[in-house]
Short mmCIF file of C-alpha atoms and ligand atoms in Angstrom, two decimals:
data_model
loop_
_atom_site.label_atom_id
_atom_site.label_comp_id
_atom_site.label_asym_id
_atom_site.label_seq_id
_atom_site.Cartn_x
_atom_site.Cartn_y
_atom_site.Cartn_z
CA UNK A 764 153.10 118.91 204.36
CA UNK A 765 152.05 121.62 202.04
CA UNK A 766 148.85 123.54 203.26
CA UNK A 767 145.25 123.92 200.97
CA UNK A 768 144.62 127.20 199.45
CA UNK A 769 143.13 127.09 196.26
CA UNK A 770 141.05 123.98 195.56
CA UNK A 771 139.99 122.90 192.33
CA UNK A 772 136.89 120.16 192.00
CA UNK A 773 136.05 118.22 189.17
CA UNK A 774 132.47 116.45 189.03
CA UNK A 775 131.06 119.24 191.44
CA UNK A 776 127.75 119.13 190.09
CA UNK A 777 128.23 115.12 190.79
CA UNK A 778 126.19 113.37 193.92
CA UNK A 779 129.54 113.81 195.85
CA UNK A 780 130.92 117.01 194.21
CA UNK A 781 127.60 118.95 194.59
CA UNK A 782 127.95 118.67 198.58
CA UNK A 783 131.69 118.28 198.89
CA UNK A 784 131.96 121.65 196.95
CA UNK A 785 129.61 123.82 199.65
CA UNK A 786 131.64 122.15 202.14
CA UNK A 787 134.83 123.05 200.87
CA UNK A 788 133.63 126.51 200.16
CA UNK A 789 132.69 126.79 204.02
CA UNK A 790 135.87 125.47 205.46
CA UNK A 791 138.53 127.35 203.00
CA UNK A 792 136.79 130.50 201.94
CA UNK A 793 134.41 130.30 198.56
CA UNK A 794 136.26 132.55 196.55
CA UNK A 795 138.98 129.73 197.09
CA UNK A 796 137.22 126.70 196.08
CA UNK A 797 136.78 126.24 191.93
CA UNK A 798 133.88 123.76 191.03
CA UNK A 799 134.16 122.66 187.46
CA UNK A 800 131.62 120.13 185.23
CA UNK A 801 131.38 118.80 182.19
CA UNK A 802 128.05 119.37 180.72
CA UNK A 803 124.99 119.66 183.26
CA UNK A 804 123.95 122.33 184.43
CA UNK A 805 125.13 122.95 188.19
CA UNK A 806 122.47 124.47 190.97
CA UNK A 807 121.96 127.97 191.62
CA UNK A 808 123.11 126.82 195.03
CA UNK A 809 126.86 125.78 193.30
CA UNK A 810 126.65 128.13 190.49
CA UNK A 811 125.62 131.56 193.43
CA UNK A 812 128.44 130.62 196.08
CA UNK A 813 131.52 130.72 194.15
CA UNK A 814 133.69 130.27 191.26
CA UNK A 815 132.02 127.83 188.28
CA UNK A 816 133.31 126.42 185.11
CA UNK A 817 132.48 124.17 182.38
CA UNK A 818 135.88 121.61 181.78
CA UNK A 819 136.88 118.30 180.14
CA UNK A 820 139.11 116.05 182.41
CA UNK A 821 139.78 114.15 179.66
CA UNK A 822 141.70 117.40 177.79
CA UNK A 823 144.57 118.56 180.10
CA UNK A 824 144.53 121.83 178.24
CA UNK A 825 141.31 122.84 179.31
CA UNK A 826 142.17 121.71 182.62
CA UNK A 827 145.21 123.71 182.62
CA UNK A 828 143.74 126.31 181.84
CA UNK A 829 141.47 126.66 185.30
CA UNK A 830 144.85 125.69 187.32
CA UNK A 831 146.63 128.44 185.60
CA UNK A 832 143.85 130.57 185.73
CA UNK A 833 143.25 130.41 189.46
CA UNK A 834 146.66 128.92 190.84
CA UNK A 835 145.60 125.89 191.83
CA UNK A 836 147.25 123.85 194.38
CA UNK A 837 145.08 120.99 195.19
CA UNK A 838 142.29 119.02 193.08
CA UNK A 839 139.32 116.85 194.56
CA UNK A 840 139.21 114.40 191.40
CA UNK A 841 134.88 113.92 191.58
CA UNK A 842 134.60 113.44 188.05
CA UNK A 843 134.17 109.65 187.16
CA UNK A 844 131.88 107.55 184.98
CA UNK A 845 129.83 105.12 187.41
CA UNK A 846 129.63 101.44 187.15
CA UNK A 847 126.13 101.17 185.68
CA UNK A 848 126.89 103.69 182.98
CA UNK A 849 130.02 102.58 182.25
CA UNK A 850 128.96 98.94 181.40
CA UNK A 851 127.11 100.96 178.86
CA UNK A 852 129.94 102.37 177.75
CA UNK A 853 133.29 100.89 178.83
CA UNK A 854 135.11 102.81 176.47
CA UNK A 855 133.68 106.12 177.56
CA UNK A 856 134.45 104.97 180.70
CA UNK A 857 137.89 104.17 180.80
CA UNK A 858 138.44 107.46 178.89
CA UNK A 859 136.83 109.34 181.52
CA UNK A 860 137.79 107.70 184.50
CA UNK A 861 141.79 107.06 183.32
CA UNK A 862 142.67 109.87 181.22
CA UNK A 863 140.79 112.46 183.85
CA UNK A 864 143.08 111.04 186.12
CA UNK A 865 146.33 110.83 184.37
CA UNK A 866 145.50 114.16 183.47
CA UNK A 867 145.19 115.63 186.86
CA UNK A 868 148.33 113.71 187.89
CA UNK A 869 150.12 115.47 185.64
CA UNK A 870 149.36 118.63 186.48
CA UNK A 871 149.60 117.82 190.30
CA UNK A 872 153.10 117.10 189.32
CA UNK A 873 153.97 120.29 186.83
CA UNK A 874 152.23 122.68 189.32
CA UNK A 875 153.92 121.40 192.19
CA UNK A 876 150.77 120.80 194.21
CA UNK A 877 149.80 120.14 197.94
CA UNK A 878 147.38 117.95 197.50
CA UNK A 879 145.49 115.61 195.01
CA UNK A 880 142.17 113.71 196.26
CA UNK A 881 141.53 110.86 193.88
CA UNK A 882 139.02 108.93 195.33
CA UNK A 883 138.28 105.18 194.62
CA UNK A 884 135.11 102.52 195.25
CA UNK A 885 134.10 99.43 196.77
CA UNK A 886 133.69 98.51 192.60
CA UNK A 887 137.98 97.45 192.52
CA UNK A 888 136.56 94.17 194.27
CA UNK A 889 135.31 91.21 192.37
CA UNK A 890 135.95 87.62 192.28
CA UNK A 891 137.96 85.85 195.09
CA UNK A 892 137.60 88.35 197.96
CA UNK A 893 135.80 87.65 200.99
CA UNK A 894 132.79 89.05 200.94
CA UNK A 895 132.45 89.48 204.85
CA UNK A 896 134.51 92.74 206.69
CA UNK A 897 136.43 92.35 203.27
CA UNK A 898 140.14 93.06 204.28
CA UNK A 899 142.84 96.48 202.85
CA UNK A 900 144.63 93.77 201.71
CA UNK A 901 143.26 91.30 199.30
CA UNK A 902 143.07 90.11 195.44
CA UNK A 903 141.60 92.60 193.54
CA UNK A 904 139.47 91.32 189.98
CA UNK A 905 136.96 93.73 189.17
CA UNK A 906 134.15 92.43 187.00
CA UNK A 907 133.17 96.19 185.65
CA UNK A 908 135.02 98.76 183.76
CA UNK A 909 134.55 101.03 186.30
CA UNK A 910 136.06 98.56 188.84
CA UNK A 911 138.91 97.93 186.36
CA UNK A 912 139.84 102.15 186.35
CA UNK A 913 139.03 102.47 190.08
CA UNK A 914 142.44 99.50 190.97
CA UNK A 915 143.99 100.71 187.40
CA UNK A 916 143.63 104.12 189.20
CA UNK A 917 144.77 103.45 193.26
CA UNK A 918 148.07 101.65 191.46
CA UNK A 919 148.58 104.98 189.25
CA UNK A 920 148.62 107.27 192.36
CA UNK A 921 150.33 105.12 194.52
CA UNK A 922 153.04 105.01 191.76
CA UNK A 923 153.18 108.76 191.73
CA UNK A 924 153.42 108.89 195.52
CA UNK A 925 156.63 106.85 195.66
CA UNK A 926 158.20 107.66 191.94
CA UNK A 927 157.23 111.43 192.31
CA UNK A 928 156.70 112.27 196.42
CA UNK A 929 153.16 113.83 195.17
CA UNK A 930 150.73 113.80 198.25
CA UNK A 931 147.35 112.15 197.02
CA UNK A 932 145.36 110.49 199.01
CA UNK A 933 141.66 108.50 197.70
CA UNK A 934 139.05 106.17 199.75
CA UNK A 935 137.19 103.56 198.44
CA UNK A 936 133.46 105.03 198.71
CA UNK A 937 130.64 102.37 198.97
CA UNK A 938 127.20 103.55 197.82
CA UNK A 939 126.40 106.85 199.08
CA UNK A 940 123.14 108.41 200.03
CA UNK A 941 121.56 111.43 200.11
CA UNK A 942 118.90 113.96 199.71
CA UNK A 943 120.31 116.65 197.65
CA UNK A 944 121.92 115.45 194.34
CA UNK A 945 120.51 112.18 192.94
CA UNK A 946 123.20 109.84 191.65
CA UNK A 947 124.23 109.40 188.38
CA UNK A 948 124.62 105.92 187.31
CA UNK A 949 125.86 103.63 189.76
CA UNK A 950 124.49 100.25 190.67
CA UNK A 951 123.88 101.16 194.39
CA UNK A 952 121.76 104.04 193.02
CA UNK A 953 118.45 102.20 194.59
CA UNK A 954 119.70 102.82 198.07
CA UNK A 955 118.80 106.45 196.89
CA UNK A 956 116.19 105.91 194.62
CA UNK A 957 114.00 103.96 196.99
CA UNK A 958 113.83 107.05 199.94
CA UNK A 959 112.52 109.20 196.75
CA UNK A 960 109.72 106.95 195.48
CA UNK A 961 108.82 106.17 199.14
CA UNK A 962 107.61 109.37 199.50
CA UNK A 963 106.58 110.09 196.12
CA UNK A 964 104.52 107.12 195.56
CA UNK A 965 104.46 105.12 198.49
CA UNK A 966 105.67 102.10 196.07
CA UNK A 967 109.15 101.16 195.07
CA UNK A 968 110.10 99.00 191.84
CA UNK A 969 114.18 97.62 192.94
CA UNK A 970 116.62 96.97 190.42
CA UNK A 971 118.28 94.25 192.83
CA UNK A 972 117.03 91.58 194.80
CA UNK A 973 115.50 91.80 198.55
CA UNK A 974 118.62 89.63 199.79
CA UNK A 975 121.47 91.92 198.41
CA UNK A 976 123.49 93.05 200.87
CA UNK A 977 126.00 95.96 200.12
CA UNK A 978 127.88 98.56 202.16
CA UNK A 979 126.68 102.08 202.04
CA UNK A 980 127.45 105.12 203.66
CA UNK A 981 125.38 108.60 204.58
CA UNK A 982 126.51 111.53 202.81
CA UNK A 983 127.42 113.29 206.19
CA UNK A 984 129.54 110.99 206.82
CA UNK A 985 131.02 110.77 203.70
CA UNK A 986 131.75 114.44 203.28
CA UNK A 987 133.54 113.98 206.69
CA UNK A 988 135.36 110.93 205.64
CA UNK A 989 136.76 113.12 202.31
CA UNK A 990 137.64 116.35 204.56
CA UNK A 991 139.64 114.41 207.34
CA UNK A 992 141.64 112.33 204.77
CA UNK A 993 142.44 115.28 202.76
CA UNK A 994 143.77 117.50 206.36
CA UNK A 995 145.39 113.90 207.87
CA UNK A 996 149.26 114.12 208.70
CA UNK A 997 150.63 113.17 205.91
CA UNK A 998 153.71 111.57 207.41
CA UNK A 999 151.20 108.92 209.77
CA UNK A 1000 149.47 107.36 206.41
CA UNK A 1001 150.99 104.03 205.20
CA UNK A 1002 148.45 103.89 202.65
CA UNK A 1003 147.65 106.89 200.24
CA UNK A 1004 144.65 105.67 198.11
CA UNK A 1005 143.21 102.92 198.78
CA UNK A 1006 141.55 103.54 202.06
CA UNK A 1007 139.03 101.06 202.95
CA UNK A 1008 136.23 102.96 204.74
CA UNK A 1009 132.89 101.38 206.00
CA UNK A 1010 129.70 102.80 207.92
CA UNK A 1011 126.69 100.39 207.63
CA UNK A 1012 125.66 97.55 206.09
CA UNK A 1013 122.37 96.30 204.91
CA UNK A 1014 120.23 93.84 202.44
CA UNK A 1015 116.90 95.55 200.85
CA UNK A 1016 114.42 94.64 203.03
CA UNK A 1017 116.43 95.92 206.14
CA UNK A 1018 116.29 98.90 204.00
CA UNK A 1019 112.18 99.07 203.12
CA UNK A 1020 111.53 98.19 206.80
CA UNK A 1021 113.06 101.17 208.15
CA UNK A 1022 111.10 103.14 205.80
CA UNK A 1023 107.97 101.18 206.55
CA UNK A 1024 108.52 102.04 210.06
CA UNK A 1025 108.09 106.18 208.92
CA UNK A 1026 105.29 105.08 205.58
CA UNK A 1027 103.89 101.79 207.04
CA UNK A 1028 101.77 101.68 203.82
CA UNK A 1029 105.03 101.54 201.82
CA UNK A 1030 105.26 98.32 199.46
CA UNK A 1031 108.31 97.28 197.63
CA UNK A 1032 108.92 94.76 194.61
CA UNK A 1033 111.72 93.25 193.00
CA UNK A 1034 112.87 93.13 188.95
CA UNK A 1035 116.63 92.53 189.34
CA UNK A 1036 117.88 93.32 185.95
CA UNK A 1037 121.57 93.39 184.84
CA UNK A 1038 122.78 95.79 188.12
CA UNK A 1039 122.50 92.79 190.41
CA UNK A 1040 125.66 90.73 188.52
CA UNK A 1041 127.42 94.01 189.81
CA UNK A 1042 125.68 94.49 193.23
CA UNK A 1043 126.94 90.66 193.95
CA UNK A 1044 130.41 90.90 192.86
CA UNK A 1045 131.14 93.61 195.49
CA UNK A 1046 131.39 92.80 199.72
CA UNK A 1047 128.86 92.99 201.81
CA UNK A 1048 130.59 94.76 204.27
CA UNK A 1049 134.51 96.34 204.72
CA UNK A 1050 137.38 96.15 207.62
CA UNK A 1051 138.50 99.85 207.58
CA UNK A 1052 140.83 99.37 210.31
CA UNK A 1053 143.30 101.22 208.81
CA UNK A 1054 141.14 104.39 207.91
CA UNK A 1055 140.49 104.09 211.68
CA UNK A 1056 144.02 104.13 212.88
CA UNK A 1057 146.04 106.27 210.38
CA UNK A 1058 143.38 109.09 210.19
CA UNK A 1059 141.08 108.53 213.14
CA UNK A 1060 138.06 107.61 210.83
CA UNK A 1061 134.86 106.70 212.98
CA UNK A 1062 130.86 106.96 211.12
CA UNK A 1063 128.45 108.70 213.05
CA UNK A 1064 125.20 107.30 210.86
CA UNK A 1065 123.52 104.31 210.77
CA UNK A 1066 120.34 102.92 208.76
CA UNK A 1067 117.84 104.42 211.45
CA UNK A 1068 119.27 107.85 212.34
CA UNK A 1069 119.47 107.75 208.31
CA UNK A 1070 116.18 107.03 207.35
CA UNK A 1071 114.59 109.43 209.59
CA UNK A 1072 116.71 112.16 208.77
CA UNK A 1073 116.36 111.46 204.65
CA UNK A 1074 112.30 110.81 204.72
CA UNK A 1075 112.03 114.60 207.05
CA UNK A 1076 114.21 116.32 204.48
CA UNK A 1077 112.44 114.63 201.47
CA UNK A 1078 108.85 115.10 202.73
CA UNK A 1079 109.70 118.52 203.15
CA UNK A 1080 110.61 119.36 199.68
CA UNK A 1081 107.88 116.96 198.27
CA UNK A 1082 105.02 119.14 200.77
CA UNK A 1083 107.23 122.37 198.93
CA UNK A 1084 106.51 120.42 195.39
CA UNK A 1085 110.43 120.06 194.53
CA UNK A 1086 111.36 116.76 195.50
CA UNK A 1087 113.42 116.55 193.12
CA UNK A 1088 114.31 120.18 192.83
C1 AKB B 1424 128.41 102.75 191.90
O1 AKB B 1424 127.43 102.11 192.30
O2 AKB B 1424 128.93 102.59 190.79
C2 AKB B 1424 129.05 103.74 192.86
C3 AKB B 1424 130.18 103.15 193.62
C4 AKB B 1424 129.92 102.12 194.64
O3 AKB B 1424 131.30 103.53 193.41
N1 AKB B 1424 128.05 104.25 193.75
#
């Protein structure tokens, strides 16, 4: 197994890539971590603590260019269009999401790499899977665009693993939260959106209904998740990237109550709109046995320890006038 030296992100000024980049810049030296975006402008936090550029996944030239530039030998693939947005735009979206990819397969191959990080989402399921502790190994019919990239996606990298011996390795993230970077797009964006508005307003308008149930993860947790796939021995993984990974699972009002127990004067009410088709073609929860025994993945988060530590960090900014930075 070839070791990490000089990382290249895409989608670093994402929800993910914001706070996988810092982390990456901590554990392998910043000078040796690249963050690249498309368009938005990235923090001064990204922009101050190491190497930034503006790139197009979809253009392998100007991706070249930064693995030329700065000898790249391993990419975290971040950049992705999200399931919302991409219903908006399913051509965008496969453009994105597939030729980003294909792209930095390509050059994982030509340059030789270490390492490739291509991660996937709870979106490749759809109809016919059990929606219960939803198994690795089942049918997979995505009802989304995005869904249809993220299996088109796992099947291209798996193809390059056994056609090509490239090591790439991807987990299927459920909805992420956090308090830094606010999500771009995705349907389980209200899982975010509702910590915000708690503390903001006191009164939260949800896209979905009360009774959806999805799985979701802590960002913590996910950063961890990312790291310890990316450093696991190669030669003990069966699968490469389609990990199923799971930390907690819960419907809306699970959600509002554990706020309530922090605001008790917080109020929530309900306007499903076109996100909750999406929300209930995808599990409630996930068996990631096999995350567990290949790579020792465990969560440490759950909705409580979550809540409390989101609604301190939030209230914190919002008492500073920046909650949303
Ligand atoms: C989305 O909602 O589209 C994403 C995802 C689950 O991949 N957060």
């Amino acid at each position: 197994m070839k070791e990490i030296k000089k990382i290249l992100v895409t989608g670093s000024v994402g929800q993910i890539g914001s706070e996988l980049t810092i982390a990456l810049r901590e554990k392998y030296g910043a000078e040796n971590v690249i963050a690249t975006g498309r368009k938005t402008k990235p923090s001064k936090e990204l922009e101050e603590s190491g190497p930034f550029h503006f790139i197009d996944v979809t253009s392998i030239e100007s991706v070249e260019e930064i693995v030329k530039q700065y000898n790249i030998d391993t990419v975290f693939h971040m950049a992705a269009i999200l399931s919302a947005v991409g219903e908006g735009n399913p051509q965008l979206c496969w453009n994105v999401n597939m030729n980003g990819t294909i792209n930095i397969l390509e050059l994982g191959l030509k340059y030789d790499m270490a390492r490739l990080v291509i991660p996937s989402s709870i979106a490749v399921w759809g109809k016919g899977v059990p929606l219960d502790n939803t198994p690795q190994e089942t049918v997979l019919k995505p009802s989304t665009m995005y869904g249809v990239t993220k299996v088109a996606g796992e099947i291209l990298c798996d193809y390059y693993v056994q056609r090509f011996g490239l090591d790439i390795r991807g987990l299927r993230y459920p909805g992420i939260i956090s308090s830094e970077t606010l999500p771009g797009g995705g349907t389980t964006d209200y899982a975010v959106a509702i910590y915000y508005e708690a503390v903001e307003k006191k009164h939260y308008t949800c896209f979905v209904r009360e009774d959806t149930v999805l799985p979701m993860m802590y960002m913590p947790d996910c950063i961890k998740a990312t790291l310890d796939l990316a450093e696991a021995d190669f030669d003990k993984l069966v699968h490469h990237s389609d990990f199923n990974i799971a930390a907690m699972s819960f419907d809306v009002k699970e959600l509002a109550d554990s706020i309530k127990k922090h605001i008790p004067d917080f109020s929530v009410e309900y306007a499903p709109d076109h996100r909750q088709a999406i929300a209930d073609s995808w599990p409630n929860s996930i068996d990631d046995a096999c995350a567990r025994q290949e790579w020792g993945w465990k969560p440490a988060w759950d909705l409580e320890a979550m809540t409390e530590d989101m609604l301190e960090k939030l209230e914190a900014r919002n008492n500073e006038g920046r909650l949303y930075r």
